[in-house]
Short mmCIF file of C-alpha atoms in Angstrom, two decimals:
data_model
loop_
_atom_site.label_atom_id
_atom_site.label_comp_id
_atom_site.label_asym_id
_atom_site.label_seq_id
_atom_site.Cartn_x
_atom_site.Cartn_y
_atom_site.Cartn_z
CA MET A 1316 0.00 0.00 0.00
CA GLY A 1317 1.40 3.38 -1.02
CA LYS A 1318 1.97 6.21 1.41
CA THR A 1319 -0.79 8.33 -0.18
CA SER A 1320 -3.47 5.63 -0.10
CA ARG A 1321 -2.55 4.71 3.47
CA THR A 1322 -2.84 8.35 4.50
CA HIS A 1323 -6.27 8.57 2.86
CA ILE A 1324 -7.44 5.45 4.68
CA ILE A 1325 -6.26 6.82 8.05
CA LEU A 1326 -7.98 10.15 7.40
CA ALA A 1327 -11.17 8.31 6.42
CA ALA A 1328 -10.96 6.24 9.62
CA LEU A 1329 -10.65 9.44 11.66
CA VAL A 1330 -13.63 11.07 9.95
CA PHE A 1331 -15.91 8.03 10.07
CA GLY A 1332 -14.93 7.23 13.64
CA THR A 1333 -15.75 10.76 14.79
CA ILE A 1334 -19.03 10.81 12.87
CA GLY A 1335 -19.91 7.38 14.26
CA GLY A 1336 -19.26 8.48 17.84
CA ILE A 1337 -21.28 11.67 17.42
CA ALA A 1338 -24.12 9.66 15.84
CA VAL A 1339 -24.21 7.15 18.71
CA ARG A 1340 -24.19 10.04 21.19
CA TRP A 1341 -27.01 11.81 19.33
CA ILE A 1342 -29.20 8.69 18.94
CA GLY A 1343 -28.85 7.92 22.64
CA SER A 1344 -29.59 4.20 22.32
CA PRO A 1345 -28.37 2.30 25.41
CA THR A 1346 -27.58 -0.75 23.27
CA LEU A 1347 -25.53 1.20 20.73
CA THR A 1348 -23.72 3.10 23.47
CA ALA A 1349 -22.90 -0.09 25.37
CA THR A 1350 -21.61 -1.75 22.18
CA ALA A 1351 -19.40 1.24 21.38
CA GLN A 1352 -18.09 1.38 24.94
CA ALA A 1353 -17.25 -2.33 24.76
CA VAL A 1354 -14.88 -1.94 21.79
CA LEU A 1355 -13.22 1.32 22.91
CA PRO A 1356 -10.60 -0.44 25.10
CA LEU A 1357 -9.16 -1.96 21.92
CA GLY A 1358 -8.30 1.55 20.75
CA GLN A 1359 -6.63 2.32 24.06
CA MET A 1360 -4.63 -0.91 23.77
CA TRP A 1361 -3.41 0.21 20.34
CA VAL A 1362 -2.29 3.57 21.77
CA ARG A 1363 -0.46 1.79 24.59
CA ALA A 1364 1.30 -0.42 22.07
CA LEU A 1365 2.68 2.75 20.47
CA GLN A 1366 3.49 4.40 23.78
CA MET A 1367 5.50 1.44 25.07
CA THR A 1368 8.17 2.18 22.44
CA LEU A 1369 8.41 5.90 23.22
CA ILE A 1370 10.82 5.87 26.18
CA PRO A 1371 13.43 3.43 24.79
CA LEU A 1372 13.16 4.97 21.30
CA ILE A 1373 13.78 8.57 22.40
CA PHE A 1374 16.54 7.58 24.83
CA ALA A 1375 18.39 5.50 22.24
CA MET A 1376 17.97 8.14 19.53
CA ILE A 1377 19.20 11.13 21.48
CA THR A 1378 22.09 9.32 23.16
CA HIS A 1379 23.34 7.83 19.90
CA GLY A 1380 22.75 11.04 17.95
CA VAL A 1381 24.55 13.30 20.41
CA ALA A 1382 27.49 10.91 20.77
CA SER A 1383 27.88 10.67 16.98
CA ALA A 1384 27.63 14.44 16.48
CA VAL A 1385 30.13 15.29 19.23
CA ALA A 1386 32.61 12.62 18.13
CA GLY A 1387 32.49 13.69 14.48
CA GLY A 1388 32.30 17.45 14.71
CA GLN A 1389 35.04 18.70 17.00
CA GLY A 1390 36.74 21.97 16.21
CA SER A 1391 35.11 22.77 12.90
CA ARG A 1392 34.19 26.42 12.31
CA LEU A 1393 31.74 25.42 9.62
CA ILE A 1394 29.95 22.93 11.86
CA GLY A 1395 29.91 25.39 14.74
CA THR A 1396 28.47 28.18 12.60
CA THR A 1397 25.87 25.86 11.10
CA LEU A 1398 24.73 24.55 14.47
CA GLY A 1399 24.61 28.10 15.83
CA VAL A 1400 22.36 29.22 12.99
CA PHE A 1401 20.10 26.20 13.53
CA LEU A 1402 19.83 26.81 17.27
CA VAL A 1403 19.05 30.52 17.01
CA ALA A 1404 16.48 29.84 14.29
CA MET A 1405 14.76 27.11 16.33
CA VAL A 1406 14.60 29.28 19.45
CA ALA A 1407 13.10 32.14 17.43
CA THR A 1408 10.65 29.73 15.81
CA VAL A 1409 9.49 28.35 19.14
CA VAL A 1410 9.03 31.81 20.67
CA LEU A 1411 7.11 33.26 17.71
CA SER A 1412 4.95 30.14 17.34
CA MET A 1413 4.11 30.23 21.06
CA VAL A 1414 3.04 33.87 20.90
CA LEU A 1415 0.89 33.26 17.83
CA THR A 1416 -0.64 30.03 19.17
CA GLU A 1417 -1.50 31.46 22.58
CA ALA A 1418 -3.07 34.52 20.95
CA ALA A 1419 -5.20 32.29 18.72
CA LEU A 1420 -6.23 29.99 21.57
CA HIS A 1421 -7.34 32.94 23.69
CA ALA A 1422 -9.16 34.59 20.78
CA TRP A 1423 -10.88 31.33 19.78
CA PRO A 1424 -10.79 29.12 22.90
CA ILE A 1425 -11.37 25.39 22.59
CA PRO A 1426 -13.40 23.36 25.12
CA ALA A 1427 -11.46 22.50 28.26
CA HIS A 1428 -12.78 18.92 28.23
CA ALA A 1429 -12.53 18.19 24.53
CA LEU A 1430 -10.15 15.28 25.06
CA ASP A 1431 -11.93 13.58 27.93
CA GLY A 1432 -12.31 10.50 25.74
CA LEU A 1433 -8.53 10.10 25.69
CA LEU A 1434 -8.17 10.54 29.43
CA GLY A 1435 -11.07 8.33 30.51
CA ALA A 1436 -11.61 8.73 34.23
CA GLU A 1437 -8.06 10.00 34.69
CA ALA A 1438 -7.75 13.74 35.26
CA PRO A 1439 -4.84 15.59 33.66
CA ALA A 1440 -1.86 15.84 35.95
CA PRO A 1441 -1.57 19.28 37.57
CA VAL A 1442 1.32 21.39 36.33
CA PRO A 1443 3.97 21.44 39.11
CA GLY A 1444 5.25 24.66 40.61
CA LEU A 1445 8.43 26.47 39.61
CA ALA A 1446 10.79 24.69 42.02
CA ALA A 1447 9.44 21.25 41.12
CA GLN A 1448 9.71 21.94 37.39
CA VAL A 1449 13.30 23.13 37.63
CA MET A 1450 14.31 20.22 39.87
CA ALA A 1451 12.64 17.73 37.52
CA ILE A 1452 14.93 18.71 34.63
CA ILE A 1453 17.73 16.57 36.10
CA PRO A 1454 16.52 13.06 36.98
CA GLU A 1455 17.51 11.83 40.42
CA ASN A 1456 17.20 8.28 39.09
CA PRO A 1457 17.15 7.83 35.29
CA VAL A 1458 15.71 4.32 35.59
CA SER A 1459 12.88 5.61 37.77
CA ALA A 1460 12.25 8.47 35.33
CA ALA A 1461 11.99 5.97 32.47
CA ALA A 1462 9.66 3.72 34.48
CA GLN A 1463 7.38 6.67 35.23
CA GLY A 1464 7.34 7.83 31.61
CA GLN A 1465 9.14 11.10 32.38
CA ILE A 1466 10.45 11.90 28.90
CA PHE A 1467 12.10 15.28 29.43
CA PRO A 1468 14.42 14.24 32.32
CA LEU A 1469 15.34 11.15 30.31
CA VAL A 1470 16.25 13.37 27.34
CA MET A 1471 18.59 15.37 29.58
CA PHE A 1472 20.21 12.15 30.82
CA GLY A 1473 20.56 10.96 27.22
CA LEU A 1474 22.27 14.22 26.27
CA ALA A 1475 24.78 13.89 29.10
CA LEU A 1476 25.41 10.21 28.36
CA GLY A 1477 25.91 10.91 24.65
CA VAL A 1478 28.52 13.60 25.33
CA ALA A 1479 30.25 11.33 27.86
CA LEU A 1480 30.41 8.46 25.36
CA ALA A 1481 31.94 10.74 22.72
CA ARG A 1482 34.58 11.98 25.18
CA MET A 1483 35.69 8.58 26.44
CA PRO A 1484 39.49 8.13 26.45
CA ARG A 1485 41.10 6.22 23.60
CA GLU A 1486 41.41 2.99 25.61
CA GLY A 1487 37.64 3.03 26.07
CA LYS A 1488 36.81 3.24 22.35
CA VAL A 1489 36.04 -0.48 22.08
CA GLU A 1490 33.46 -0.26 24.86
CA GLN A 1491 32.12 2.95 23.32
CA GLY A 1492 31.60 1.23 19.98
CA ALA A 1493 29.75 -1.63 21.67
CA ILE A 1494 27.43 0.74 23.53
CA MET A 1495 26.79 2.78 20.38
CA GLY A 1496 25.94 -0.42 18.53
CA VAL A 1497 23.45 -1.43 21.20
CA LEU A 1498 21.80 2.00 21.11
CA ALA A 1499 21.51 1.92 17.32
CA GLU A 1500 20.04 -1.60 17.41
CA LEU A 1501 17.62 -0.60 20.19
CA ALA A 1502 16.35 2.36 18.18
CA ALA A 1503 15.98 0.18 15.08
CA ALA A 1504 14.08 -2.47 17.06
CA MET A 1505 11.69 0.11 18.50
CA MET A 1506 11.07 1.48 14.99
CA GLN A 1507 10.27 -2.06 13.83
CA ILE A 1508 7.68 -2.38 16.60
CA VAL A 1509 6.22 1.00 15.65
CA ASP A 1510 5.93 -0.17 12.03
CA TRP A 1511 4.10 -3.31 13.16
CA VAL A 1512 1.67 -1.33 15.31
CA LEU A 1513 1.04 1.21 12.55
CA THR A 1514 -0.06 -1.52 10.15
CA ILE A 1515 -3.42 -1.45 11.95
CA ALA A 1516 -3.42 2.34 12.34
CA PRO A 1517 -6.80 2.77 10.55
CA VAL A 1518 -8.48 0.48 13.10
CA GLY A 1519 -6.79 2.16 16.06
CA ILE A 1520 -7.56 5.66 14.78
CA PHE A 1521 -11.18 4.70 14.10
CA LEU A 1522 -11.67 3.42 17.65
CA LEU A 1523 -9.98 6.48 19.18
CA ALA A 1524 -12.11 8.83 17.10
CA LEU A 1525 -15.24 6.83 17.95
CA GLY A 1526 -14.53 7.28 21.66
CA LEU A 1527 -13.84 10.98 21.29
CA GLY A 1528 -16.97 11.56 19.23
CA LEU A 1529 -18.98 9.63 21.80
CA SER A 1530 -17.61 11.51 24.81
CA SER A 1531 -16.91 14.98 23.38
CA GLY A 1532 -19.18 15.40 20.37
CA LEU A 1533 -17.81 18.01 18.00
CA GLY A 1534 -15.20 19.12 20.56
CA VAL A 1535 -12.52 16.83 19.13
CA ALA A 1536 -13.18 18.14 15.62
CA ARG A 1537 -12.66 21.65 16.94
CA VAL A 1538 -9.37 20.64 18.57
CA LEU A 1539 -7.99 19.03 15.42
CA GLY A 1540 -9.33 21.83 13.23
CA MET A 1541 -7.54 24.43 15.38
CA PHE A 1542 -4.34 22.37 15.24
CA ILE A 1543 -4.37 22.14 11.44
CA ALA A 1544 -5.22 25.85 11.05
CA LEU A 1545 -2.32 26.78 13.32
CA CYS A 1546 -0.01 24.43 11.40
CA PHE A 1547 -0.74 26.38 8.23
CA VAL A 1548 -0.42 29.79 9.90
CA THR A 1549 2.83 29.07 11.75
CA SER A 1550 4.36 27.46 8.65
CA VAL A 1551 3.53 30.45 6.46
CA MET A 1552 4.78 32.85 9.14
CA MET A 1553 8.18 31.14 9.42
CA ALA A 1554 8.56 30.81 5.65
CA ALA A 1555 7.91 34.53 5.28
CA LEU A 1556 10.43 35.33 8.02
CA CYS A 1557 13.09 33.40 6.09
CA TYR A 1558 12.89 36.03 3.35
CA VAL A 1559 13.12 38.77 5.99
CA VAL A 1560 16.30 37.18 7.39
CA ILE A 1561 17.86 37.02 3.91
CA LYS A 1562 17.06 40.70 3.37
CA VAL A 1563 18.16 41.95 6.80
CA PHE A 1564 21.48 40.08 6.80
CA GLY A 1565 22.15 40.76 3.14
CA ALA A 1566 22.84 37.05 2.65
CA ALA A 1567 21.75 37.21 -1.00
CA PRO A 1568 19.76 39.50 -3.29
CA LEU A 1569 16.18 38.86 -2.19
CA GLY A 1570 14.72 38.54 -5.68
CA LYS A 1571 17.44 36.13 -6.76
CA PHE A 1572 16.99 34.03 -3.61
CA ALA A 1573 13.20 33.90 -3.91
CA ALA A 1574 13.33 32.85 -7.56
CA ALA A 1575 16.13 30.33 -7.04
CA ILE A 1576 14.44 28.31 -4.30
CA VAL A 1577 11.06 27.87 -6.04
CA PRO A 1578 11.97 24.46 -7.58
CA ALA A 1579 12.99 23.09 -4.19
CA GLN A 1580 9.86 24.47 -2.52
CA ALA A 1581 7.66 22.92 -5.19
CA MET A 1582 9.44 19.58 -4.86
CA GLY A 1583 9.09 19.66 -1.08
CA ALA A 1584 5.40 20.50 -1.19
CA GLY A 1585 4.77 17.84 -3.81
CA ARG A 1586 6.72 15.03 -2.14
CA CYS A 1587 6.07 16.08 1.49
CA SER A 1588 9.62 14.99 2.28
CA SER A 1589 12.62 17.24 2.85
CA LEU A 1590 14.85 14.16 2.55
CA ALA A 1591 13.54 13.43 -0.95
CA THR A 1592 14.10 17.10 -1.82
CA THR A 1593 17.75 17.05 -0.75
CA PRO A 1594 19.23 16.63 -4.28
CA VAL A 1595 17.16 19.57 -5.54
CA MET A 1596 18.20 21.73 -2.58
CA ILE A 1597 21.87 20.96 -3.20
CA ASP A 1598 21.49 21.83 -6.89
CA VAL A 1599 19.68 25.09 -6.06
CA ALA A 1600 22.28 26.11 -3.49
CA VAL A 1601 25.28 25.39 -5.73
CA GLU A 1602 24.02 26.24 -9.21
CA ARG A 1603 21.44 28.97 -8.57
CA LEU A 1604 22.73 30.63 -5.39
CA GLY A 1605 26.44 30.12 -6.08
CA ILE A 1606 27.31 28.73 -2.66
CA PRO A 1607 30.54 26.66 -2.50
CA GLU A 1608 30.10 22.90 -2.58
CA GLN A 1609 32.01 22.36 0.66
CA VAL A 1610 29.52 24.58 2.50
CA VAL A 1611 26.47 23.06 0.82
CA GLY A 1612 27.76 19.49 1.20
CA LEU A 1613 27.83 19.80 4.98
CA THR A 1614 25.07 22.29 5.77
CA ILE A 1615 22.23 20.81 3.70
CA PRO A 1616 22.58 17.24 5.04
CA MET A 1617 22.84 18.61 8.59
CA ALA A 1618 19.77 20.75 8.00
CA VAL A 1619 17.75 17.82 6.66
CA SER A 1620 18.67 15.82 9.78
CA LEU A 1621 18.47 18.45 12.51
CA PHE A 1622 16.76 21.60 11.27
CA ARG A 1623 13.08 20.85 10.57
CA LEU A 1624 11.84 24.43 10.62
CA GLY A 1625 8.28 23.59 9.60
CA THR A 1626 7.98 20.69 12.04
CA VAL A 1627 9.34 22.73 14.95
CA ALA A 1628 6.95 25.58 14.12
CA THR A 1629 3.97 23.22 14.13
CA ALA A 1630 5.08 21.25 17.19
CA VAL A 1631 4.30 24.28 19.35
CA PRO A 1632 0.60 24.37 18.36
CA ALA A 1633 0.45 20.59 18.81
CA VAL A 1634 1.66 20.87 22.40
CA LEU A 1635 -0.34 23.95 23.40
CA VAL A 1636 -3.59 22.89 21.73
CA ALA A 1637 -3.49 19.55 23.57
CA ALA A 1638 -2.80 21.33 26.86
CA HIS A 1639 -5.67 23.79 26.43
CA ALA A 1640 -7.99 20.94 25.39
CA VAL A 1641 -7.63 19.38 28.85
CA GLY A 1642 -7.83 22.68 30.74
CA ILE A 1643 -4.11 23.31 31.29
CA GLU A 1644 -2.96 26.95 31.20
CA PRO A 1645 0.86 26.95 31.07
CA GLY A 1646 2.89 29.56 32.93
CA PRO A 1647 6.16 31.23 31.87
CA VAL A 1648 8.37 28.43 33.22
CA GLN A 1649 6.25 25.79 31.47
CA PHE A 1650 6.51 27.73 28.19
CA VAL A 1651 10.31 27.77 28.46
CA LEU A 1652 10.59 24.09 29.33
CA ALA A 1653 8.09 23.03 26.66
CA GLY A 1654 10.00 25.06 24.05
CA LEU A 1655 13.29 23.49 25.12
CA ALA A 1656 11.67 20.06 24.96
CA VAL A 1657 10.48 20.69 21.38
CA ILE A 1658 13.97 21.77 20.29
CA LEU A 1659 15.64 18.78 21.95
CA GLY A 1660 13.00 16.52 20.43
CA SER A 1661 13.80 17.89 16.99
CA ILE A 1662 17.49 17.12 17.51
CA SER A 1663 16.78 13.65 18.89
CA GLY A 1664 14.51 12.86 15.94
CA ALA A 1665 17.34 13.09 13.41
CA GLY A 1666 16.96 10.47 10.71
CA LEU A 1667 13.54 9.22 11.82
CA PRO A 1668 10.86 8.59 9.21
CA GLY A 1669 7.21 9.64 9.10
CA ALA A 1670 5.17 9.32 12.24
CA ALA A 1671 8.20 8.62 14.43
CA VAL A 1672 9.34 12.23 13.95
CA ILE A 1673 6.04 13.44 15.39
CA TYR A 1674 6.45 11.21 18.43
CA ALA A 1675 10.04 12.36 18.99
CA ILE A 1676 9.29 16.09 18.66
CA TYR A 1677 5.80 16.34 20.17
CA GLY A 1678 6.22 13.82 22.99
CA PRO A 1679 8.65 15.66 25.30
CA GLY A 1680 6.68 18.92 25.02
CA LEU A 1681 3.36 17.19 25.78
CA HIS A 1682 4.95 15.51 28.79
CA VAL A 1683 6.33 18.76 30.19
CA LEU A 1684 2.88 20.37 30.18
CA GLY A 1685 1.04 17.28 31.40
CA ALA A 1686 -0.97 17.07 28.17
CA PRO A 1687 -2.20 13.65 26.99
CA ILE A 1688 0.39 11.74 24.98
CA ALA A 1689 -2.50 9.71 23.55
CA ILE A 1690 -3.47 12.58 21.23
CA MET A 1691 -0.41 11.94 19.02
CA PRO A 1692 -2.06 9.22 16.88
CA LEU A 1693 -4.78 11.74 16.02
CA TYR A 1694 -2.15 14.30 15.08
CA VAL A 1695 -0.50 11.66 12.89
CA ALA A 1696 -3.85 11.10 11.17
CA VAL A 1697 -4.51 14.76 10.28
CA ILE A 1698 -0.99 16.15 9.82
CA ALA A 1699 -1.06 15.02 6.17
CA LEU A 1700 -3.47 17.90 5.47
CA ALA A 1701 -0.78 20.45 6.36
CA ASP A 1702 2.23 18.42 5.20
CA PRO A 1703 2.79 20.32 1.91
CA ALA A 1704 3.01 23.67 3.73
CA ILE A 1705 5.14 22.22 6.54
CA THR A 1706 7.64 20.62 4.16
CA ALA A 1707 7.83 23.69 1.92
CA THR A 1708 8.63 25.76 5.02
CA THR A 1709 11.31 23.28 6.10
CA VAL A 1710 12.91 23.42 2.64
CA THR A 1711 12.80 27.22 2.73
CA GLY A 1712 14.45 27.15 6.15
CA ASP A 1713 17.18 24.76 5.00
CA LEU A 1714 18.10 26.95 2.02
CA THR A 1715 17.93 30.09 4.16
CA ALA A 1716 20.28 28.46 6.66
CA VAL A 1717 22.88 27.44 4.07
CA THR A 1718 22.76 30.92 2.50
CA LEU A 1719 23.17 32.59 5.88
CA VAL A 1720 26.01 30.26 6.91
CA HIS A 1721 27.85 31.12 3.70
CA ARG A 1722 27.30 34.84 4.38
CA LEU A 1723 28.67 34.53 7.94
CA LEU A 1724 31.72 32.53 6.88
CA ASP A 1725 32.51 34.64 3.84
CA PRO A 1726 31.34 38.21 4.48
CA PRO A 1727 31.51 40.66 1.57
CA ARG A 1728 34.73 42.63 1.42
CA ASN A 1729 34.59 46.40 1.09
CA GLY A 1730 36.88 48.17 -1.36
#
């Protein structure tokens, strides 16, 4: 089954499940309601099957990724400049997307109990106070954090372990290689399990949507509709700001840059894959923008792996919409930690395909705010609607980054 037809089937399952749940709720038949309630646990079992891979997958990914990056990128000005541009851009993206999303959610609020069907009888966990949030960043016991599903502290432990592995003395390189091999195999095994579980995604999505339609009526449609609308708005906003950055920093003539990147943007929107667009981006950067091959050859692959501008921009609405849908109003500290979690999730998701990227990037942010992780399968079902805009924005960000890196490394000479 092709990716497009599978996406259509999942979207259809979401729509029909929601309509079915709303219809059962509206009819009010005790028999129909009891029948629907009897099959809903199967949907929750499917979600749990996905969730059981989340902790080992994210830990293995971020530890292995950080160790590889630190071991392979010491002392390079080009790598340092590239990573600096990525980091600044992601921080700016998170901040601007948070401001826009919060403004939209206060102008057009969504029901505070729209996701009750995902929570069941379980109330959302209260957001801890400032001291507890800060203390929770560093896990007292990483094993306990993993057992309790605390993703963000585990990410911090994975970062530290990855750096430590990369800095092991020469006599420890054999042990380092063995550990890295185990981490890579663990991540691959978790991805295999995810693939198995996703083969019945239409059934799982249908049952989840049925439960949400039954418990929340049109509330779930409003939540997902707001998410998709904000995906489009944040993507367009960040794509537009890329042109502003090019103009402000004088990285390239704006008209030349805008015309040069159109083929890559079109390819990205059409294929919905920045990885598949990589050859076009390289050609655009070298042939149309005149950037040296040694800069393009490093920056573009790094951007495709680490710098998903569109995905980071839309991860913020994903996290905040889910929080508001269960009545959580984040404070300043929670905004900062959720933003940091999204950025770290983007880094840890390097090289992951499809739905796994959403789990890696959205999961830590949802956990920080106490929002339901179980909403992610629904996001996976509807994200295809905004994928062309998200990917086009990511491609625009990648080409903006390589142009800016070249400008910073080779500033124009006066005289």
